[in-house]
GROMACS .gro file of N, CA and C in nm:
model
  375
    1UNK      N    1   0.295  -0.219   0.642
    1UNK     CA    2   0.334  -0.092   0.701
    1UNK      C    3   0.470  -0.049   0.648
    2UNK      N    4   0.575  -0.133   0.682
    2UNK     CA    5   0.693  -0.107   0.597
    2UNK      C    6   0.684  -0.076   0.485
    3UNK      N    7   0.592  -0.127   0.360
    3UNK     CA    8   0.661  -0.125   0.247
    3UNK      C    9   0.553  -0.023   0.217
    4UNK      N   10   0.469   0.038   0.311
    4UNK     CA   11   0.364   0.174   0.277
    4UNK      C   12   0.494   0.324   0.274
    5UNK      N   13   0.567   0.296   0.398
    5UNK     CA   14   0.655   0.378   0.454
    5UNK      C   15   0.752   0.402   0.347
    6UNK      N   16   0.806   0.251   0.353
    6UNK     CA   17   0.919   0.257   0.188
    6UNK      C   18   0.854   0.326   0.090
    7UNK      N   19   0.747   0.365   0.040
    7UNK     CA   20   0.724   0.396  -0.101
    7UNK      C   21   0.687   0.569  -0.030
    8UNK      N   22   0.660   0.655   0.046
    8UNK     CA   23   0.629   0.712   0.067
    8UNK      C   24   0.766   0.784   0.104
    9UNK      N   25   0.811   0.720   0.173
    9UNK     CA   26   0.946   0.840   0.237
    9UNK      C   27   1.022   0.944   0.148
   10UNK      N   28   1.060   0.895   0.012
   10UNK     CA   29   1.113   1.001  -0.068
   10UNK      C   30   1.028   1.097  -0.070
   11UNK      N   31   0.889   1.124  -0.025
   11UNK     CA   32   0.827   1.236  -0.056
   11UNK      C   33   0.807   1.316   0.079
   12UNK      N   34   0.782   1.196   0.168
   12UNK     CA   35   0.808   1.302   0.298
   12UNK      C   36   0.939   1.333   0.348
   13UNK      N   37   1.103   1.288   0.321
   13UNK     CA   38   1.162   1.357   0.318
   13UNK      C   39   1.171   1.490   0.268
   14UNK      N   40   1.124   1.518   0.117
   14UNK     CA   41   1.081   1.597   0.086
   14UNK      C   42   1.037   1.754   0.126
   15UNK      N   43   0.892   1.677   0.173
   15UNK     CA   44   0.818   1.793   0.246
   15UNK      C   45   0.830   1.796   0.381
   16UNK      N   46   0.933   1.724   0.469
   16UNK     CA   47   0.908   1.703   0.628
   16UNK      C   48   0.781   1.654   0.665
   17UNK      N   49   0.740   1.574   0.627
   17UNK     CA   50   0.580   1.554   0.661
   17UNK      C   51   0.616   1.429   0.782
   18UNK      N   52   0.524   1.365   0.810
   18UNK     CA   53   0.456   1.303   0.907
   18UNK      C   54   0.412   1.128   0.917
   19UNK      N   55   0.518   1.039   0.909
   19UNK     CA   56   0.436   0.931   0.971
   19UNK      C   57   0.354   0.861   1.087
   20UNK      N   58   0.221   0.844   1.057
   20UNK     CA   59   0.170   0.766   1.214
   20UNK      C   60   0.112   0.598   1.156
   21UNK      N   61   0.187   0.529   1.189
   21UNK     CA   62   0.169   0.404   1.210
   21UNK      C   63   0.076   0.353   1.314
   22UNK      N   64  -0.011   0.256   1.254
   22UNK     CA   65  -0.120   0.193   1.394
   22UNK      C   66  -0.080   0.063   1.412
   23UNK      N   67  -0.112   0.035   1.550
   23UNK     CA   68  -0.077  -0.119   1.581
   23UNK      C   69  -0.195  -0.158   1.632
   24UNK      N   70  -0.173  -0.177   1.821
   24UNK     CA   71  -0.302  -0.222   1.854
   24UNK      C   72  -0.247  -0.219   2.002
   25UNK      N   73  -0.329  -0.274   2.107
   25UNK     CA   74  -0.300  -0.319   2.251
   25UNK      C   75  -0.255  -0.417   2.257
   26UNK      N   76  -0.267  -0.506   2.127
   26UNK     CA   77  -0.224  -0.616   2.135
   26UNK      C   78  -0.099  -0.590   2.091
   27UNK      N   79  -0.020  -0.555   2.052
   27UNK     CA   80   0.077  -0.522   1.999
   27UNK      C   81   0.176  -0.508   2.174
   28UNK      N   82   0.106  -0.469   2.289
   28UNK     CA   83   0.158  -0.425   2.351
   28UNK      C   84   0.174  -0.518   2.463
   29UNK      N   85   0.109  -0.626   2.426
   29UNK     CA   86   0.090  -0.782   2.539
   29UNK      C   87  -0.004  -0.876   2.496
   30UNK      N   88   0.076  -0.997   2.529
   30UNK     CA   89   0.007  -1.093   2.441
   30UNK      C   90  -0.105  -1.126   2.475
   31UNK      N   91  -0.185  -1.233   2.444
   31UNK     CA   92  -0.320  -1.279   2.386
   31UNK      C   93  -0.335  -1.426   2.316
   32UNK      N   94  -0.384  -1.537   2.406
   32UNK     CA   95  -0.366  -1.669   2.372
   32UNK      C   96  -0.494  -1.668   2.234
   33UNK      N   97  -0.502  -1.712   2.138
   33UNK     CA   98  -0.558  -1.722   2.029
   33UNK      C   99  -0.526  -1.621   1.926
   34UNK      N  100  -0.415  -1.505   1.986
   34UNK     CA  101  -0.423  -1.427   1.861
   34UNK      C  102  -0.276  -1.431   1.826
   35UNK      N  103  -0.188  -1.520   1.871
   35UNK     CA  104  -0.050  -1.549   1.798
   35UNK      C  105  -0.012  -1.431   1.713
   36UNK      N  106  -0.105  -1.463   1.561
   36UNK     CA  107  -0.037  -1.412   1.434
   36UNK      C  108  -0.069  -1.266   1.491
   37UNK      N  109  -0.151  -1.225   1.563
   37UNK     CA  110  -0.264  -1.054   1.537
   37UNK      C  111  -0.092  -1.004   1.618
   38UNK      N  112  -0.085  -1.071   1.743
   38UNK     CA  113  -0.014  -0.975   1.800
   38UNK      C  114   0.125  -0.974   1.782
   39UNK      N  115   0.175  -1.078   1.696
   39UNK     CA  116   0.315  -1.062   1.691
   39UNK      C  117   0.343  -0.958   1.567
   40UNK      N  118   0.265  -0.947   1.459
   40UNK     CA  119   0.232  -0.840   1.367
   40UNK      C  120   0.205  -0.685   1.428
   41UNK      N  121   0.151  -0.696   1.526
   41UNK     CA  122   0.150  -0.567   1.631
   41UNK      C  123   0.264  -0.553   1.678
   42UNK      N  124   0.310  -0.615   1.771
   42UNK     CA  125   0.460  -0.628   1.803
   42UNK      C  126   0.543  -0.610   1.732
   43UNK      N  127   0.545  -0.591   1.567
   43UNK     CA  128   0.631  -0.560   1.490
   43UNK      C  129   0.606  -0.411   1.431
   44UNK      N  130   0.475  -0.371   1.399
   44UNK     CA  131   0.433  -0.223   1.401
   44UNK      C  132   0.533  -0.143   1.499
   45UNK      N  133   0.518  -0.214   1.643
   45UNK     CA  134   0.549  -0.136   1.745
   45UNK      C  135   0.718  -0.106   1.731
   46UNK      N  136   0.798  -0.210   1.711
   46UNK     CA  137   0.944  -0.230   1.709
   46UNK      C  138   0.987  -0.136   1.555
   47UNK      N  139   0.919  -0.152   1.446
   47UNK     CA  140   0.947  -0.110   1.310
   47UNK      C  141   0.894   0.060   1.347
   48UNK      N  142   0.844   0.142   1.420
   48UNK     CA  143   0.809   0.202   1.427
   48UNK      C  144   0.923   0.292   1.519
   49UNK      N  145   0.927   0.242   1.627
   49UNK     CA  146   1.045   0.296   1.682
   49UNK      C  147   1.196   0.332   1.684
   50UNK      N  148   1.223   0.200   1.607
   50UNK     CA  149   1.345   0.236   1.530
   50UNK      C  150   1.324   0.348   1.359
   51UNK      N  151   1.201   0.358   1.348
   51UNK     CA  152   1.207   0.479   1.214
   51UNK      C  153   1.232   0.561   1.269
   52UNK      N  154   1.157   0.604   1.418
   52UNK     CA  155   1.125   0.779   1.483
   52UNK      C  156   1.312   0.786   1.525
   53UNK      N  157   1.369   0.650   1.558
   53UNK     CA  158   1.528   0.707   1.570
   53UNK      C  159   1.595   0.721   1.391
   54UNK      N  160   1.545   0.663   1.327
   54UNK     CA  161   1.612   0.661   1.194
   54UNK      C  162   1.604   0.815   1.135
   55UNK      N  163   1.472   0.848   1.179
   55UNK     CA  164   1.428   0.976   1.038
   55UNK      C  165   1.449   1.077   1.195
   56UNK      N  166   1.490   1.087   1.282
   56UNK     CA  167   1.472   1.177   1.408
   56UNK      C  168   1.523   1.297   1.324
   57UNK      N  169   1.392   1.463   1.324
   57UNK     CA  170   1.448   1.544   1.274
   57UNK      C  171   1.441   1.554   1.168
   58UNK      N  172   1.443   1.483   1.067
   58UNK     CA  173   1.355   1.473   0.928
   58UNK      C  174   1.210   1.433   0.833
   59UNK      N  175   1.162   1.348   0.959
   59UNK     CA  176   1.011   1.286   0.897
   59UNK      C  177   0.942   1.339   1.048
   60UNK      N  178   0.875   1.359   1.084
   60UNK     CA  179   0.814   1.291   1.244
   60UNK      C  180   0.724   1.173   1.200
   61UNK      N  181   0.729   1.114   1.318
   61UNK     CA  182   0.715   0.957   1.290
   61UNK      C  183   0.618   0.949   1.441
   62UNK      N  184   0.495   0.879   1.446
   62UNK     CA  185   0.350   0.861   1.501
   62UNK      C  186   0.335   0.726   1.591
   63UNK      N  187   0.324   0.665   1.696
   63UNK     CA  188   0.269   0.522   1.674
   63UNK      C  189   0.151   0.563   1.726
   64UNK      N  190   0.048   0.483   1.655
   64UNK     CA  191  -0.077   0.499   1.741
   64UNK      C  192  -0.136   0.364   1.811
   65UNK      N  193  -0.164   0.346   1.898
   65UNK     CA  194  -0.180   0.220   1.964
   65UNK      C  195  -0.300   0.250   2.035
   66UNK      N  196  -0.446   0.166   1.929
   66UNK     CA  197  -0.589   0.198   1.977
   66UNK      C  198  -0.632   0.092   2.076
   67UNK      N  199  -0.684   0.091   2.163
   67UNK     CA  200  -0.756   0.013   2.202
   67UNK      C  201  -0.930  -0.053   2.132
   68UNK      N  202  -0.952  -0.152   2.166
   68UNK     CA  203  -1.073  -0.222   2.081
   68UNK      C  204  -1.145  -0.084   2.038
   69UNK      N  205  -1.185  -0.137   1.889
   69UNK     CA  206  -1.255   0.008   1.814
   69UNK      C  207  -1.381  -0.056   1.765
   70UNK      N  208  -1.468   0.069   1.790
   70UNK     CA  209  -1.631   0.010   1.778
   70UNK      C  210  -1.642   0.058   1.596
   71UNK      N  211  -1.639  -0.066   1.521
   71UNK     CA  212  -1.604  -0.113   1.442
   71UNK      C  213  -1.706  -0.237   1.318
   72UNK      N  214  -1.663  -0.291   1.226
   72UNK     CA  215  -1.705  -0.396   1.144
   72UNK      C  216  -1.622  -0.480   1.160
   73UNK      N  217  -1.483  -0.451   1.210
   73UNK     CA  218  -1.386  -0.566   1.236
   73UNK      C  219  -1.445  -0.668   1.315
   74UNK      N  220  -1.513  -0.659   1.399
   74UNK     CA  221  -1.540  -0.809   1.498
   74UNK      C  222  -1.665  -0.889   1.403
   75UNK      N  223  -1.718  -0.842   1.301
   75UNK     CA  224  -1.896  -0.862   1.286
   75UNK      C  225  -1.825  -0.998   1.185
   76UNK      N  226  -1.775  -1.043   1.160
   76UNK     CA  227  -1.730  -1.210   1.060
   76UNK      C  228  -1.660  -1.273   1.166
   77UNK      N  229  -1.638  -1.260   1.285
   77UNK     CA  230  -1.536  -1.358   1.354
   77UNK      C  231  -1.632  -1.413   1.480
   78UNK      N  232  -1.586  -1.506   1.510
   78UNK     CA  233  -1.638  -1.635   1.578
   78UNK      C  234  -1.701  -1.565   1.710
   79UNK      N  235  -1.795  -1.583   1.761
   79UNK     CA  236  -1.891  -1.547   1.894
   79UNK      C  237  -1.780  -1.525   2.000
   80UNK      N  238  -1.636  -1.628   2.020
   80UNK     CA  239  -1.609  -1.632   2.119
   80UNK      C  240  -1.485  -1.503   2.100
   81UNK      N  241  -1.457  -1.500   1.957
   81UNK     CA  242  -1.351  -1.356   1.960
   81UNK      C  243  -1.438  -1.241   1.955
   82UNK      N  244  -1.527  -1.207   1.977
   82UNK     CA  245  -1.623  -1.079   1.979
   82UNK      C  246  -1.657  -1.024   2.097
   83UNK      N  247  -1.632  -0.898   2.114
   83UNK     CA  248  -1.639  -0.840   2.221
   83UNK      C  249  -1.769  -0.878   2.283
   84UNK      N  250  -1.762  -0.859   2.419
   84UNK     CA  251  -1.868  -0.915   2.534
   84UNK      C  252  -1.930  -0.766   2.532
   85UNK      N  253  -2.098  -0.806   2.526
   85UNK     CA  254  -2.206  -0.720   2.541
   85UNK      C  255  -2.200  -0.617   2.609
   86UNK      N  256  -2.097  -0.611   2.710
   86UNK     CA  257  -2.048  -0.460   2.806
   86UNK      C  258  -1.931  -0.454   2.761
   87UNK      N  259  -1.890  -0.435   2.687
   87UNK     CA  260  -1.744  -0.415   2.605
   87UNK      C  261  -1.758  -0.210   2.632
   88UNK      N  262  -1.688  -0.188   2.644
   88UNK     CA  263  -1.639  -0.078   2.618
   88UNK      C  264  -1.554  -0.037   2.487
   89UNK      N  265  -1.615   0.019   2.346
   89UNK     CA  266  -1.506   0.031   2.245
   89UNK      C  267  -1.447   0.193   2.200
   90UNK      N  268  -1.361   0.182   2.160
   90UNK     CA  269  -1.308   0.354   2.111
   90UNK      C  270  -1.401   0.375   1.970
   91UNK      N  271  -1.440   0.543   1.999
   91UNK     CA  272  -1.548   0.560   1.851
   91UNK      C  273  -1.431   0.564   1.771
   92UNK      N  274  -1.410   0.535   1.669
   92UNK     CA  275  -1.304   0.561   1.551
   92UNK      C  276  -1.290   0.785   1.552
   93UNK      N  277  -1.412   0.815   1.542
   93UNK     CA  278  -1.374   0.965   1.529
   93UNK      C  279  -1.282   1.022   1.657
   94UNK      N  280  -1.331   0.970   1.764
   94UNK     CA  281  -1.257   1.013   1.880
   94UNK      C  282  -1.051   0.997   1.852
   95UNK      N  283  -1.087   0.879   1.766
   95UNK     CA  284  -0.929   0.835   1.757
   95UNK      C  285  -0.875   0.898   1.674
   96UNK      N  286  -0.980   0.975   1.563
   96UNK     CA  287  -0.887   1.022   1.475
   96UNK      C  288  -0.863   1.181   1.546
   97UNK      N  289  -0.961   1.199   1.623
   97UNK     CA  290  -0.924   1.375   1.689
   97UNK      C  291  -0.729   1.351   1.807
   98UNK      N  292  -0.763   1.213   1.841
   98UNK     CA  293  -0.638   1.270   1.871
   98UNK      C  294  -0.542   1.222   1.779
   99UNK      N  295  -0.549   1.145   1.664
   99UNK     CA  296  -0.437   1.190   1.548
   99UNK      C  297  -0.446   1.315   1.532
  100UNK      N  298  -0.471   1.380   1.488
  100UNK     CA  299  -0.552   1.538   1.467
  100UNK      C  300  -0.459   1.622   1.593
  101UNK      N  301  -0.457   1.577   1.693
  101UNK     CA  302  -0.350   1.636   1.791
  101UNK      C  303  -0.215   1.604   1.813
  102UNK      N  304  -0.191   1.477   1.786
  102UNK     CA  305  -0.043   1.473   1.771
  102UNK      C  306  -0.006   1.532   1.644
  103UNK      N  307  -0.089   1.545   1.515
  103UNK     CA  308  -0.029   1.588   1.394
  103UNK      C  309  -0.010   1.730   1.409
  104UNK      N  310  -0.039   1.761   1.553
  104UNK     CA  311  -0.101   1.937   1.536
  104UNK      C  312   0.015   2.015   1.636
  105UNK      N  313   0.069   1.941   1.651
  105UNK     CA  314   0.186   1.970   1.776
  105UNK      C  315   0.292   2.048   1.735
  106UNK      N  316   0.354   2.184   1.796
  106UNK     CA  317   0.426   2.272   1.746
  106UNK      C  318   0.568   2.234   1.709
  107UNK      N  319   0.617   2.322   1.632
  107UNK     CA  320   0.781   2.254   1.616
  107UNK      C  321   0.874   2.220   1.661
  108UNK      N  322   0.941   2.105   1.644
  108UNK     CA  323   1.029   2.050   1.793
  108UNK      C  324   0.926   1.985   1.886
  109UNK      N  325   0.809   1.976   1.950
  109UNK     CA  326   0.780   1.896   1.976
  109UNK      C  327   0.734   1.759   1.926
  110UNK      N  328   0.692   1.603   1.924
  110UNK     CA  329   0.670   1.505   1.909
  110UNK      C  330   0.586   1.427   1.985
  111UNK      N  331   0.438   1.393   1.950
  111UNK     CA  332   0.400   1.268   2.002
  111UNK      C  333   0.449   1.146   1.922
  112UNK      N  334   0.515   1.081   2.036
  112UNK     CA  335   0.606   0.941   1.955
  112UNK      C  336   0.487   0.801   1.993
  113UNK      N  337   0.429   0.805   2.084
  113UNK     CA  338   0.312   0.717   2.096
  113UNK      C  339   0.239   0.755   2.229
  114UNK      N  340   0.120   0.745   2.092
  114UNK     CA  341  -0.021   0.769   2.172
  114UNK      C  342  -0.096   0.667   2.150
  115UNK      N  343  -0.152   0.582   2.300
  115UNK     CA  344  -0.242   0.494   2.361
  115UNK      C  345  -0.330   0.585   2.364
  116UNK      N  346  -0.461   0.520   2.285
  116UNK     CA  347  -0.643   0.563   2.290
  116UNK      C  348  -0.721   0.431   2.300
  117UNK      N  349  -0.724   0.505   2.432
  117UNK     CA  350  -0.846   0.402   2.459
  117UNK      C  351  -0.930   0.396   2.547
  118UNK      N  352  -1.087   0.357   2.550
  118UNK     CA  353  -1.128   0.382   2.700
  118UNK      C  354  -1.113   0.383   2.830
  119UNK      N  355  -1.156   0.455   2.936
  119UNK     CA  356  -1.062   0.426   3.070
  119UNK      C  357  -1.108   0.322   3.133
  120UNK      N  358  -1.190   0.218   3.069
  120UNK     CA  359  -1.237   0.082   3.136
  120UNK      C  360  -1.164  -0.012   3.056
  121UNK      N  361  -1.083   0.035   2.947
  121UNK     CA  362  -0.989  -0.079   2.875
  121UNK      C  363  -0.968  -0.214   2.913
  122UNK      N  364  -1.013  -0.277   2.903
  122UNK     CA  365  -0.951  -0.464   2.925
  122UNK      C  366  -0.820  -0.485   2.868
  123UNK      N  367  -0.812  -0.464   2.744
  123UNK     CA  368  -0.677  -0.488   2.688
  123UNK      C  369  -0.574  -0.421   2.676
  124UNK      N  370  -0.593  -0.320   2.732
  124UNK     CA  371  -0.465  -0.219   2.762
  124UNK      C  372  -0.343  -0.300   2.915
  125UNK      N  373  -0.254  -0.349   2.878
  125UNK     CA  374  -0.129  -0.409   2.923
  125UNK      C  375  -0.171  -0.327   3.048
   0.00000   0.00000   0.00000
């Protein structure tokens, strides 16, 4: 994520354009077996917040923090990390309509983070 941001910023300084960074729920509270997932989230989340104060006024800067996404991500990992048969997941299009709305937000305003996710969420903190 950083070093996407690093190579990109000279151009959205540039044009004022727009970073949105994704993390996760996990990002937002921990999770015994996922150590590495969420402390990497946890760093999305922290590296993200200090940009929206770094570039405040020159880039706008996004976090997006999805809840479980109905996905190919779970279909190679072990029975017991795979969502349970009544899982509730976010459609990916739904998530991108509300990128699509924070990117769409008039001037001077900012979505600085937007949580998507179903309203039966398990892993939402």
């Amino acid at each position: 994520t950083a070093a996407v941001v690093r190579a990109a910023l000279p151009y959205l300084l540039i044009s004022s354009g727009h970073v949105v960074t994704f993390a996760s729920t996990l990002g937002l509270r921990a999770l015994s077996d996922a150590t590495a997932y969420c402390a990497a989230k946890f760093g999305v989340v922290g590296f993200t917040r200090a940009l929206a104060a770094e570039l405040a006024g020159t880039v706008g800067v996004t976090l997006l923090v999805p809840g479980g996404m109905r996905t190919r991500f779970f279909d190679e990992r072990e029975e017991r990390y795979r969502p349970g048969p009544d899982a509730v997941l976010n459609d990916p299009a739904d998530v991108a309509s509300a990128v699509v709305f924070a990117l769409s937000q008039p001037p001077g305003c900012a979505v600085r983070e937007l949580v998507v996710c179903p309203a039966v969420e398990s892993s939402y903190p």
